[in-house]
Amino acid sequence: MEVRIGVRNVAREVAFESDSTPQQVRSAVTEAMSNGSPLIELEDDKGRTVLVPTAALAYVEIGAQEKGRVGFGTR
């Protein structure tokens, strides 16, 4: 699932693929915002941690669970 995060006063957004469900991402963002946490902590599909300051958060876009594949390869 693709997650895109907009940061205030930054031209590019933070975009990454995550194995988390949309509900897990939504609850992590909501919890960090409501608890006054200084950072939102999410994990991408490669196990890397993505930290975004809550004070600089502009938006969070949570993509579809399964993305369509293009090409001739099979899985």
The first five atom37 places (N, CA, C, CB, O) and aatype in JSON, in Angstrom:
{
  "aatype": [12, 6, 19, 1, 9, 7, 19, 1, 2, 19, 0, 1, 6, 19, 0, 13, 6, 15, 3, 15, 16, 14, 5, 5, 19, 1, 15, 0, 19, 16, 6, 0, 12, 15, 2, 7, 15, 14, 10, 9, 6, 10, 6, 3, 3, 11, 7, 1, 16, 19, 10, 19, 14, 16, 0, 0, 10, 0, 18, 19, 6, 9, 7, 0, 5, 6, 11, 7, 1, 19, 7, 13, 7, 16, 1],
  "atom_mask": [
    [1, 1, 1, 1, 1],
    [1, 1, 1, 1, 1],
    [1, 1, 1, 1, 1],
    [1, 1, 1, 1, 1],
    [1, 1, 1, 1, 1],
    [1, 1, 1, 0, 1],
    [1, 1, 1, 1, 1],
    [1, 1, 1, 1, 1],
    [1, 1, 1, 1, 1],
    [1, 1, 1, 1, 1],
    [1, 1, 1, 1, 1],
    [1, 1, 1, 1, 1],
    [1, 1, 1, 1, 1],
    [1, 1, 1, 1, 1],
    [1, 1, 1, 1, 1],
    [1, 1, 1, 1, 1],
    [1, 1, 1, 1, 1],
    [1, 1, 1, 1, 1],
    [1, 1, 1, 1, 1],
    [1, 1, 1, 1, 1],
    [1, 1, 1, 1, 1],
    [1, 1, 1, 1, 1],
    [1, 1, 1, 1, 1],
    [1, 1, 1, 1, 1],
    [1, 1, 1, 1, 1],
    [1, 1, 1, 1, 1],
    [1, 1, 1, 1, 1],
    [1, 1, 1, 1, 1],
    [1, 1, 1, 1, 1],
    [1, 1, 1, 1, 1],
    [1, 1, 1, 1, 1],
    [1, 1, 1, 1, 1],
    [1, 1, 1, 1, 1],
    [1, 1, 1, 1, 1],
    [1, 1, 1, 1, 1],
    [1, 1, 1, 0, 1],
    [1, 1, 1, 1, 1],
    [1, 1, 1, 1, 1],
    [1, 1, 1, 1, 1],
    [1, 1, 1, 1, 1],
    [1, 1, 1, 1, 1],
    [1, 1, 1, 1, 1],
    [1, 1, 1, 1, 1],
    [1, 1, 1, 1, 1],
    [1, 1, 1, 1, 1],
    [1, 1, 1, 1, 1],
    [1, 1, 1, 0, 1],
    [1, 1, 1, 1, 1],
    [1, 1, 1, 1, 1],
    [1, 1, 1, 1, 1],
    [1, 1, 1, 1, 1],
    [1, 1, 1, 1, 1],
    [1, 1, 1, 1, 1],
    [1, 1, 1, 1, 1],
    [1, 1, 1, 1, 1],
    [1, 1, 1, 1, 1],
    [1, 1, 1, 1, 1],
    [1, 1, 1, 1, 1],
    [1, 1, 1, 1, 1],
    [1, 1, 1, 1, 1],
    [1, 1, 1, 1, 1],
    [1, 1, 1, 1, 1],
    [1, 1, 1, 0, 1],
    [1, 1, 1, 1, 1],
    [1, 1, 1, 1, 1],
    [1, 1, 1, 1, 1],
    [1, 1, 1, 1, 1],
    [1, 1, 1, 0, 1],
    [1, 1, 1, 1, 1],
    [1, 1, 1, 1, 1],
    [1, 1, 1, 0, 1],
    [1, 1, 1, 1, 1],
    [1, 1, 1, 0, 1],
    [1, 1, 1, 1, 1],
    [1, 1, 1, 1, 1]
  ],
  "atom_positions": [
    [[0.84, -1.15, 0.0], [0.0, 0.0, 0.0], [0.9, 1.23, 0.0], [-0.96, -0.01, 1.21], [1.91, 1.27, 0.7]],
    [[0.53, 2.22, -0.78], [1.31, 3.44, -0.87], [0.83, 4.45, 0.18], [1.21, 4.05, -2.28], [-0.37, 4.63, 0.38]],
    [[1.79, 5.1, 0.83], [1.52, 6.16, 1.79], [2.27, 7.39, 1.32], [1.93, 5.75, 3.25], [3.47, 7.33, 1.05]],
    [[1.57, 8.52, 1.22], [2.2, 9.78, 0.84], [1.93, 10.8, 1.94], [1.68, 10.29, -0.55], [0.79, 10.97, 2.37]],
    [[2.99, 11.48, 2.38], [2.88, 12.44, 3.47], [3.39, 13.79, 2.98], [3.68, 11.96, 4.72], [4.51, 13.9, 2.49]],
    [[2.55, 14.8, 3.12], [2.94, 16.15, 2.77], [3.5, 16.85, 4.0], [0.0, 0.0, 0.0], [2.94, 16.75, 5.1]],
    [[4.61, 17.57, 3.81], [5.25, 18.3, 4.88], [5.19, 19.78, 4.54], [6.73, 17.82, 5.09], [5.5, 20.19, 3.42]],
    [[4.79, 20.58, 5.52], [4.68, 22.04, 5.3], [6.02, 22.63, 4.88], [4.18, 22.74, 6.57], [7.07, 22.24, 5.38]],
    [[5.96, 23.58, 3.95], [7.12, 24.33, 3.46], [8.18, 23.45, 2.8], [7.74, 25.08, 4.6], [9.35, 23.83, 2.73]],
    [[7.78, 22.27, 2.31], [8.68, 21.39, 1.57], [7.99, 21.05, 0.25], [9.03, 20.08, 2.4], [6.83, 20.63, 0.25]],
    [[8.68, 21.22, -0.85], [8.08, 21.03, -2.17], [7.75, 19.56, -2.46], [9.0, 21.56, -3.24], [6.77, 19.28, -3.14]],
    [[8.55, 18.65, -1.97], [8.34, 17.22, -2.25], [7.63, 16.55, -1.08], [9.68, 16.51, -2.55], [7.8, 16.94, 0.07]],
    [[6.85, 15.54, -1.42], [6.2, 14.77, -0.37], [7.01, 13.53, -0.05], [4.76, 14.39, -0.78], [7.84, 13.11, -0.85]],
    [[6.77, 12.96, 1.11], [7.41, 11.7, 1.51], [6.48, 10.59, 1.03], [7.66, 11.63, 3.07], [5.32, 10.54, 1.44]],
    [[6.98, 9.7, 0.17], [6.16, 8.62, -0.37], [6.9, 7.3, -0.19], [5.83, 8.86, -1.87], [8.1, 7.21, -0.44]],
    [[6.17, 6.28, 0.25], [6.76, 4.97, 0.44], [5.68, 3.91, 0.41], [7.55, 4.9, 1.77], [4.49, 4.21, 0.58]],
    [[6.09, 2.66, 0.2], [5.2, 1.51, 0.22], [5.24, 0.91, 1.62], [5.6, 0.45, -0.85], [6.3, 0.84, 2.24]],
    [[4.1, 0.47, 2.11], [4.02, -0.09, 3.45], [3.22, -1.39, 3.43], [3.39, 0.91, 4.43], [2.28, -1.55, 2.65]],
    [[3.61, -2.31, 4.3], [2.85, -3.56, 4.47], [1.72, -3.4, 5.47], [3.78, -4.68, 4.91], [0.92, -4.31, 5.65]],
    [[1.65, -2.25, 6.13], [0.59, -1.98, 7.1], [-0.74, -1.81, 6.39], [0.91, -0.73, 7.93], [-0.79, -1.47, 5.21]],
    [[-1.82, -2.05, 7.12], [-3.15, -1.82, 6.57], [-3.48, -0.34, 6.66], [-4.22, -2.67, 7.32], [-2.86, 0.38, 7.44]],
    [[-4.44, 0.13, 5.87], [-4.84, 1.53, 5.98], [-5.29, 1.91, 7.39], [-5.96, 1.81, 5.0], [-5.03, 3.03, 7.85]],
    [[-5.96, 1.0, 8.08], [-6.4, 1.27, 9.46], [-5.21, 1.44, 10.4], [-7.3, 0.14, 9.96], [-5.25, 2.3, 11.28]],
    [[-4.15, 0.65, 10.23], [-2.96, 0.76, 11.08], [-2.27, 2.1, 10.87], [-1.99, -0.38, 10.8], [-1.84, 2.74, 11.83]],
    [[-2.15, 2.53, 9.61], [-1.52, 3.82, 9.32], [-2.38, 4.94, 9.89], [-1.33, 4.01, 7.79], [-1.86, 5.86, 10.53]],
    [[-3.68, 4.88, 9.66], [-4.59, 5.91, 10.17], [-4.51, 6.0, 11.7], [-6.03, 5.6, 9.73], [-4.46, 7.1, 12.25]],
    [[-4.51, 4.87, 12.37], [-4.47, 4.91, 13.83], [-3.12, 5.41, 14.35], [-4.75, 3.52, 14.4], [-3.09, 6.1, 15.37]],
    [[-2.01, 5.09, 13.67], [-0.7, 5.6, 14.09], [-0.63, 7.12, 13.97], [0.41, 4.96, 13.25], [-0.1, 7.79, 14.85]],
    [[-1.17, 7.65, 12.87], [-1.17, 9.1, 12.67], [-2.1, 9.78, 13.67], [-1.6, 9.45, 11.22], [-1.73, 10.78, 14.29]],
    [[-3.3, 9.24, 13.84], [-4.27, 9.82, 14.77], [-3.75, 9.79, 16.2], [-5.6, 9.07, 14.68], [-3.89, 10.77, 16.93]],
    [[-3.15, 8.68, 16.6], [-2.62, 8.56, 17.95], [-1.5, 9.56, 18.21], [-2.1, 7.14, 18.19], [-1.48, 10.21, 19.26]],
    [[-0.58, 9.71, 17.26], [0.52, 10.66, 17.42], [0.01, 12.09, 17.5], [1.52, 10.53, 16.27], [0.53, 12.89, 18.29]],
    [[-0.99, 12.42, 16.7], [-1.54, 13.78, 16.71], [-2.3, 14.06, 18.0], [-2.45, 13.98, 15.5], [-2.17, 15.15, 18.56]],
    [[-3.1, 13.11, 18.47], [-3.92, 13.34, 19.65], [-3.11, 13.3, 20.95], [-5.03, 12.32, 19.71], [-3.48, 13.96, 21.93]],
    [[-2.02, 12.55, 20.98], [-1.2, 12.46, 22.19], [-0.17, 13.58, 22.29], [-0.49, 11.14, 22.23], [0.52, 13.69, 23.3]],
    [[-0.08, 14.42, 21.27], [0.91, 15.49, 21.29], [2.33, 15.0, 21.07], [0.0, 0.0, 0.0], [3.29, 15.67, 21.46]],
    [[2.46, 13.84, 20.46], [3.78, 13.28, 20.17], [4.51, 14.18, 19.17], [3.67, 11.84, 19.62], [3.88, 14.69, 18.24]],
    [[5.81, 14.4, 19.34], [6.54, 15.26, 18.4], [6.77, 14.61, 17.03], [7.86, 15.64, 19.0], [7.04, 15.31, 16.05]],
    [[6.67, 13.27, 16.95], [6.94, 12.56, 15.7], [5.87, 11.53, 15.39], [8.31, 11.88, 15.76], [5.28, 10.93, 16.3]],
    [[5.62, 11.34, 14.1], [4.81, 10.22, 13.63], [5.79, 9.18, 13.12], [3.77, 10.66, 12.51], [6.65, 9.48, 12.29]],
    [[5.66, 7.96, 13.61], [6.58, 6.89, 13.23], [5.84, 5.81, 12.46], [7.26, 6.29, 14.49], [4.9, 5.2, 12.97]],
    [[6.28, 5.58, 11.21], [5.7, 4.56, 10.35], [6.82, 3.69, 9.8], [4.86, 5.18, 9.2], [7.98, 4.1, 9.81]],
    [[6.48, 2.5, 9.32], [7.49, 1.59, 8.77], [7.14, 1.26, 7.33], [7.58, 0.29, 9.62], [5.99, 1.0, 7.0]],
    [[8.17, 1.27, 6.46], [7.93, 0.92, 5.06], [8.02, -0.58, 4.86], [8.93, 1.64, 4.14], [8.28, -1.33, 5.81]],
    [[7.8, -1.03, 3.62], [7.76, -2.47, 3.34], [9.13, -3.14, 3.39], [7.15, -2.7, 2.0], [9.22, -4.36, 3.31]],
    [[10.21, -2.35, 3.52], [11.56, -2.9, 3.62], [12.07, -2.88, 5.05], [12.52, -2.13, 2.71], [13.23, -3.21, 5.31]],
    [[11.21, -2.49, 5.99], [11.58, -2.47, 7.4], [12.21, -1.18, 7.87], [0.0, 0.0, 0.0], [12.61, -1.08, 9.03]],
    [[12.32, -0.2, 7.0], [12.9, 1.09, 7.4], [11.85, 1.92, 8.12], [13.44, 1.85, 6.16], [10.66, 1.82, 7.84]],
    [[12.29, 2.75, 9.04], [11.4, 3.61, 9.81], [11.35, 4.99, 9.19], [11.85, 3.69, 11.27], [12.38, 5.57, 8.84]],
    [[10.14, 5.52, 9.05], [9.92, 6.86, 8.51], [9.38, 7.71, 9.66], [8.93, 6.85, 7.28], [8.35, 7.39, 10.24]],
    [[10.09, 8.8, 9.98], [9.69, 9.71, 11.05], [9.33, 11.06, 10.45], [10.81, 9.85, 12.11], [10.1, 11.61, 9.66]],
    [[8.18, 11.6, 10.81], [7.75, 12.9, 10.33], [7.33, 13.73, 11.54], [6.58, 12.77, 9.3], [6.55, 13.26, 12.36]],
    [[7.84, 14.96, 11.67], [7.42, 15.81, 12.78], [5.94, 16.16, 12.67], [8.27, 17.09, 12.83], [5.49, 16.61, 11.61]],
    [[5.19, 15.97, 13.73], [3.75, 16.25, 13.69], [3.48, 17.73, 13.46], [3.09, 15.8, 14.98], [2.47, 18.08, 12.85]],
    [[4.35, 18.6, 13.95], [4.13, 20.04, 13.78], [4.24, 20.47, 12.32], [5.13, 20.82, 14.63], [3.66, 21.49, 11.93]],
    [[4.97, 19.71, 11.51], [5.17, 20.06, 10.11], [4.25, 19.29, 9.17], [6.61, 19.82, 9.72], [4.36, 19.43, 7.95]],
    [[3.36, 18.48, 9.71], [2.49, 17.63, 8.9], [1.44, 18.46, 8.17], [1.81, 16.57, 9.78], [0.72, 19.24, 8.79]],
    [[1.36, 18.28, 6.85], [0.34, 18.97, 6.05], [-0.81, 18.02, 5.74], [0.95, 19.52, 4.75], [-1.97, 18.38, 5.91]],
    [[-0.5, 16.78, 5.29], [-1.52, 15.79, 4.98], [-0.9, 14.4, 4.93], [-2.22, 16.11, 3.65], [0.31, 14.26, 4.79]],
    [[-1.76, 13.39, 5.05], [-1.36, 12.0, 4.89], [-2.35, 11.37, 3.94], [-1.31, 11.23, 6.27], [-3.55, 11.37, 4.2]],
    [[-1.86, 10.83, 2.84], [-2.69, 10.15, 1.85], [-2.39, 8.66, 1.9], [-2.45, 10.72, 0.41], [-1.26, 8.23, 1.67]],
    [[-3.42, 7.9, 2.21], [-3.27, 6.45, 2.33], [-3.84, 5.81, 1.08], [-3.97, 5.9, 3.62], [-5.02, 5.96, 0.79]],
    [[-2.99, 5.08, 0.34], [-3.4, 4.5, -0.93], [-4.18, 3.21, -0.77], [0.0, 0.0, 0.0], [-4.44, 2.76, 0.35]],
    [[-4.53, 2.64, -1.89], [-5.28, 1.39, -1.91], [-4.43, 0.25, -1.36], [-5.76, 1.07, -3.34], [-3.2, 0.3, -1.43]],
    [[-5.08, -0.75, -0.83], [-4.39, -1.89, -0.24], [-3.55, -2.65, -1.27], [-5.4, -2.84, 0.4], [-2.4, -2.97, -0.99]],
    [[-4.1, -2.93, -2.44], [-3.4, -3.68, -3.48], [-3.3, -2.83, -4.72], [-4.12, -5.02, -3.79], [-4.31, -2.33, -5.23]],
    [[-2.09, -2.65, -5.23], [-1.86, -1.85, -6.42], [-1.8, -2.76, -7.63], [-0.56, -1.02, -6.29], [-1.21, -3.84, -7.57]],
    [[-2.42, -2.34, -8.72], [-2.4, -3.14, -9.94], [-1.01, -3.26, -10.52], [0.0, 0.0, 0.0], [-0.24, -2.3, -10.48]],
    [[-0.68, -4.39, -11.05], [0.64, -4.64, -11.63], [0.58, -4.43, -13.14], [1.13, -6.08, -11.3], [-0.44, -4.68, -13.78]],
    [[1.7, -3.97, -13.7], [1.82, -3.76, -15.13], [2.98, -4.6, -15.63], [2.03, -2.26, -15.47], [4.03, -4.64, -15.0]],
    [[2.81, -5.25, -16.75], [3.9, -6.02, -17.33], [3.51, -7.47, -17.56], [0.0, 0.0, 0.0], [2.36, -7.86, -17.38]],
    [[4.52, -8.25, -17.96], [4.27, -9.64, -18.32], [4.75, -10.63, -17.27], [4.93, -9.93, -19.61], [4.54, -11.83, -17.43]],
    [[5.38, -10.16, -16.2], [5.89, -11.05, -15.17], [4.76, -11.7, -14.38], [0.0, 0.0, 0.0], [3.65, -11.17, -14.31]],
    [[5.06, -12.82, -13.8], [4.07, -13.51, -12.96], [4.64, -13.65, -11.56], [3.69, -14.91, -13.54], [5.85, -13.64, -11.37]],
    [[3.78, -13.79, -10.6], [4.21, -13.96, -9.21], [3.71, -15.26, -8.7], [3.72, -12.83, -8.32], [3.97, -15.6, -7.55]]
  ]
}
